[in-house]
PDB file of C-alpha atoms in Angstrom:
ATOM      1  CA  MET M   1     125.089  68.144-102.603  1.00 89.00           C
ATOM      2  CA  LYS M   2     123.616  70.432-105.668  1.00 92.00           C
ATOM      3  CA  ARG M   3     120.823  70.764-103.859  1.00 95.00           C
ATOM      4  CA  ILE M   4     122.666  71.866-100.907  1.00 95.00           C
ATOM      5  CA  ILE M   5     124.395  74.248-103.245  1.00 95.00           C
ATOM      6  CA  TYR M   6     120.748  75.764-104.474  1.00 95.00           C
ATOM      7  CA  ILE M   7     119.059  76.088-101.295  1.00 95.00           C
ATOM      8  CA  SER M   8     121.818  77.816 -99.828  1.00 95.00           C
ATOM      9  CA  GLY M   9     122.451  80.075-102.884  1.00 95.00           C
ATOM     10  CA  ILE M  10     118.611  81.104-103.466  1.00 96.00           C
ATOM     11  CA  LEU M  11     118.046  81.922 -99.555  1.00 96.00           C
ATOM     12  CA  GLY M  12     120.954  83.819 -99.148  1.00 96.00           C
ATOM     13  CA  GLY M  13     120.285  85.458-102.395  1.00 95.00           C
ATOM     14  CA  LEU M  14     117.020  86.226-101.056  1.00 96.00           C
ATOM     15  CA  LEU M  15     118.125  87.370 -97.826  1.00 95.00           C
ATOM     16  CA  LEU M  16     120.676  90.091 -99.150  1.00 95.00           C
ATOM     17  CA  ILE M  17     117.883  91.206-101.179  1.00 95.00           C
ATOM     18  CA  ILE M  18     115.344  91.571 -98.204  1.00 93.00           C
ATOM     19  CA  GLY M  19     118.402  92.798 -96.424  1.00 94.00           C
ATOM     20  CA  LEU M  20     119.252  95.672 -98.541  1.00 94.00           C
ATOM     21  CA  ILE M  21     115.831  96.881 -99.080  1.00 94.00           C
ATOM     22  CA  GLY M  22     115.044  96.746 -95.628  1.00 94.00           C
ATOM     23  CA  TRP M  23     117.962  98.939 -95.488  1.00 90.00           C
ATOM     24  CA  ILE M  24     117.212 101.219 -97.673  1.00 92.00           C
ATOM     25  CA  ALA M  25     113.369 101.523 -96.523  1.00 92.00           C
ATOM     26  CA  ALA M  26     115.244 101.646 -92.904  1.00 88.00           C
ATOM     27  CA  VAL M  27     113.308  98.509 -91.217  1.00 88.00           C
ATOM     28  CA  PRO M  28     114.667  97.197 -88.138  1.00 90.00           C
ATOM     29  CA  PHE M  29     116.624  93.974 -87.920  1.00 91.00           C
ATOM     30  CA  ALA M  30     117.693  94.843 -92.105  1.00 92.00           C
ATOM     31  CA  GLU M  31     121.225  94.554 -90.993  1.00 92.00           C
ATOM     32  CA  VAL M  32     120.945  90.748 -89.528  1.00 94.00           C
ATOM     33  CA  TRP M  33     118.897  89.889 -92.782  1.00 94.00           C
ATOM     34  CA  LEU M  34     121.660  91.528 -94.845  1.00 94.00           C
ATOM     35  CA  LEU M  35     124.813  90.015 -93.065  1.00 95.00           C
ATOM     36  CA  ALA M  36     122.820  86.501 -92.220  1.00 95.00           C
ATOM     37  CA  GLY M  37     122.470  86.529 -96.643  1.00 95.00           C
ATOM     38  CA  VAL M  38     126.161  87.530 -97.425  1.00 95.00           C
ATOM     39  CA  LEU M  39     127.807  84.763 -94.539  1.00 95.00           C
ATOM     40  CA  LEU M  40     125.003  81.992 -96.233  1.00 95.00           C
ATOM     41  CA  LEU M  41     126.560  83.134 -99.239  1.00 95.00           C
ATOM     42  CA  ALA M  42     130.407  83.082 -98.652  1.00 95.00           C
ATOM     43  CA  LEU M  43     130.793  80.759 -95.913  1.00 95.00           C
ATOM     44  CA  VAL M  44     128.176  78.288 -96.965  1.00 95.00           C
ATOM     45  CA  CYS M  45     127.537  78.544-100.820  1.00 95.00           C
ATOM     46  CA  VAL M  46     131.077  79.697-102.570  1.00 95.00           C
ATOM     47  CA  PRO M  47     132.787  77.058-101.143  1.00 96.00           C
ATOM     48  CA  LEU M  48     130.439  74.376-101.751  1.00 96.00           C
ATOM     49  CA  ILE M  49     129.805  75.485-105.131  1.00 96.00           C
ATOM     50  CA  MET M  50     134.384  75.098-105.062  1.00 97.00           C
ATOM     51  CA  VAL M  51     134.310  71.748-103.626  1.00 96.00           C
ATOM     52  CA  TYR M  52     131.769  70.776-106.456  1.00 96.00           C
ATOM     53  CA  ARG M  53     133.966  71.736-109.354  1.00 96.00           C
ATOM     54  CA  TYR M  54     136.649  70.295-108.153  1.00 97.00           C
ATOM     55  CA  ARG M  55     135.104  66.891-107.791  1.00 96.00           C
ATOM     56  CA  TYR M  56     133.849  67.341-110.901  1.00 95.00           C
ATOM     57  CA  ALA M  57     137.327  68.351-112.326  1.00 95.00           C
ATOM     58  CA  LYS M  58     138.495  65.148-110.786  1.00 96.00           C
ATOM     59  CA  ARG M  59     136.078  62.486-112.456  1.00 95.00           C
ATOM     60  CA  ILE M  60     136.103  63.737-115.702  1.00 94.00           C
ATOM     61  CA  ASP M  61     140.157  63.237-115.422  1.00 94.00           C
ATOM     62  CA  ARG M  62     139.760  59.920-114.159  1.00 93.00           C
ATOM     63  CA  ILE M  63     136.629  58.712-117.233  1.00 90.00           C
ATOM     64  CA  ILE M  64     139.645  60.355-119.304  1.00 89.00           C
ATOM     65  CA  LYS M  65     142.890  58.541-118.128  1.00 90.00           C
ATOM     66  CA  SER M  66     140.455  55.472-118.103  1.00 88.00           C
ATOM     67  CA  TYR M  67     139.988  55.309-121.370  1.00 83.00           C
ATOM     68  CA  LYS M  68     143.090  56.833-122.579  1.00 83.00           C
ATOM     69  CA  ASP M  69     144.900  53.556-123.310  1.00 78.00           C
ATOM     70  CA  THR M  70     142.053  51.812-125.646  1.00 77.00           C
ATOM     71  CA  PRO M  71     142.863  52.225-129.205  1.00 73.00           C
ATOM     72  CA  ALA M  72     140.619  54.255-131.057  1.00 66.00           C
ATOM     73  CA  LYS M  73     137.747  52.795-132.770  1.00 63.00           C
ATOM     74  CA  ILE M  74     137.700  55.395-135.873  1.00 59.00           C
ATOM     75  CA  GLU M  75     136.004  54.512-139.084  1.00 57.00           C
ATOM     76  CA  ARG M  76     137.460  56.389-142.403  1.00 54.00           C
ATOM     77  CA  LEU M  77     136.102  57.257-144.810  1.00 49.00           C
ATOM     78  CA  THR M  78     136.793  55.931-148.471  1.00 49.00           C
ATOM     79  CA  ALA M  79     136.606  57.436-151.665  1.00 46.00           C
ATOM     80  CA  GLU M  80     133.991  55.345-152.858  1.00 50.00           C
ATOM     81  CA  LYS M  81     131.711  55.545-150.077  1.00 56.00           C
ATOM     82  CA  SER M  82     132.143  59.918-149.974  1.00 55.00           C
ATOM     83  CA  LYS M  83     130.105  60.977-152.811  1.00 57.00           C
ATOM     84  CA  PHE M  84     129.255  64.375-151.883  1.00 54.00           C
ATOM     85  CA  LYS M  85     127.783  66.592-154.248  1.00 59.00           C
ATOM     86  CA  GLY M  86     126.710  69.280-152.306  1.00 64.00           C
ATOM     87  CA  TRP M  87     124.621  69.842-148.875  1.00 66.00           C
ATOM     88  CA  SER M  88     120.867  70.718-148.860  1.00 68.00           C
ATOM     89  CA  MET M  89     118.155  70.394-146.553  1.00 63.00           C
ATOM     90  CA  ASN M  90     117.346  67.153-148.068  1.00 63.00           C
ATOM     91  CA  ASN M  91     120.895  66.279-148.601  1.00 62.00           C
ATOM     92  CA  SER M  92     122.987  65.750-145.331  1.00 61.00           C
ATOM     93  CA  PRO M  93     126.321  64.632-145.551  1.00 57.00           C
ATOM     94  CA  PHE M  94     126.080  63.298-142.350  1.00 60.00           C
ATOM     95  CA  ARG M  95     123.858  61.036-143.037  1.00 57.00           C
ATOM     96  CA  GLU M  96     122.879  58.294-145.624  1.00 54.00           C
ATOM     97  CA  ARG M  97     120.255  59.433-148.915  1.00 51.00           C
ATOM     98  CA  LYS M  98     117.668  57.306-148.456  1.00 53.00           C
ATOM     99  CA  SER M  99     115.081  57.236-151.743  1.00 55.00           C
ATOM    100  CA  GLY M 100     111.392  59.196-151.241  1.00 57.00           C
ATOM    101  CA  LEU M 101     109.758  62.627-151.125  1.00 56.00           C
ATOM    102  CA  THR M 102     111.488  65.870-152.042  1.00 57.00           C
ATOM    103  CA  TRP M 103     110.197  68.329-150.368  1.00 55.00           C
ATOM    104  CA  GLY M 104     110.079  71.367-151.767  1.00 58.00           C
ATOM    105  CA  GLY M 105     108.215  75.084-151.309  1.00 57.00           C
ATOM    106  CA  GLY M 106     108.718  77.755-148.877  1.00 54.00           C
ATOM    107  CA  ASN M 107     105.731  76.701-146.039  1.00 56.00           C
ATOM    108  CA  VAL M 108     104.266  73.705-144.975  1.00 57.00           C
ATOM    109  CA  LYS M 109     100.783  74.653-146.300  1.00 60.00           C
ATOM    110  CA  GLY M 110     102.465  75.328-149.561  1.00 57.00           C
ATOM    111  CA  ALA M 111     104.917  72.706-150.081  1.00 58.00           C
ATOM    112  CA  ASN M 112     104.751  70.016-152.757  1.00 58.00           C
ATOM    113  CA  ALA M 113     106.659  66.752-152.910  1.00 58.00           C
ATOM    114  CA  SER M 114     108.641  65.332-155.900  1.00 58.00           C
ATOM    115  CA  ARG M 115     110.453  62.132-156.413  1.00 57.00           C
ATOM    116  CA  GLY M 116     113.182  61.946-157.757  1.00 55.00           C
ATOM    117  CA  ASN M 117     113.780  65.735-158.895  1.00 52.00           C
ATOM    118  CA  ARG M 118     116.421  67.318-156.732  1.00 51.00           C
ATOM    119  CA  ARG M 119     117.304  70.847-157.526  1.00 52.00           C
ATOM    120  CA  ARG M 120     120.747  72.201-156.979  1.00 50.00           C
ATOM    121  CA  PHE M 121     121.531  75.339-156.188  1.00 49.00           C
ATOM    122  CA  LEU M 122     124.015  77.603-158.825  1.00 49.00           C
ATOM    123  CA  LYS M 123     124.795  74.227-160.518  1.00 48.00           C
TER     124      LYS M 123
END
């Protein structure tokens, strides 16, 4: 269905543009190209887009309804797990910090690695 939507939209747009250019340049049968582009967009592309969006919304509703009755599995962060001391490039709260090199410097060529020596901003 998406393929038909794309093909009819692109073809209708091209016919519309050709018809408009032909109408301005006084090309014969320009009105036919213009009318064909408008009809293709109005009678094929737009209704198919509306049907596709309706089906997509229904599919999403079915998926949400199927997961609505299942219990949520949420891991609670405990105080001992979350020892957040700041957030920087090398210390993200969304990942566990592993020991290793911390890179500092302005760019790749001027960067230097240090181990166990993390800078703290305004601390």
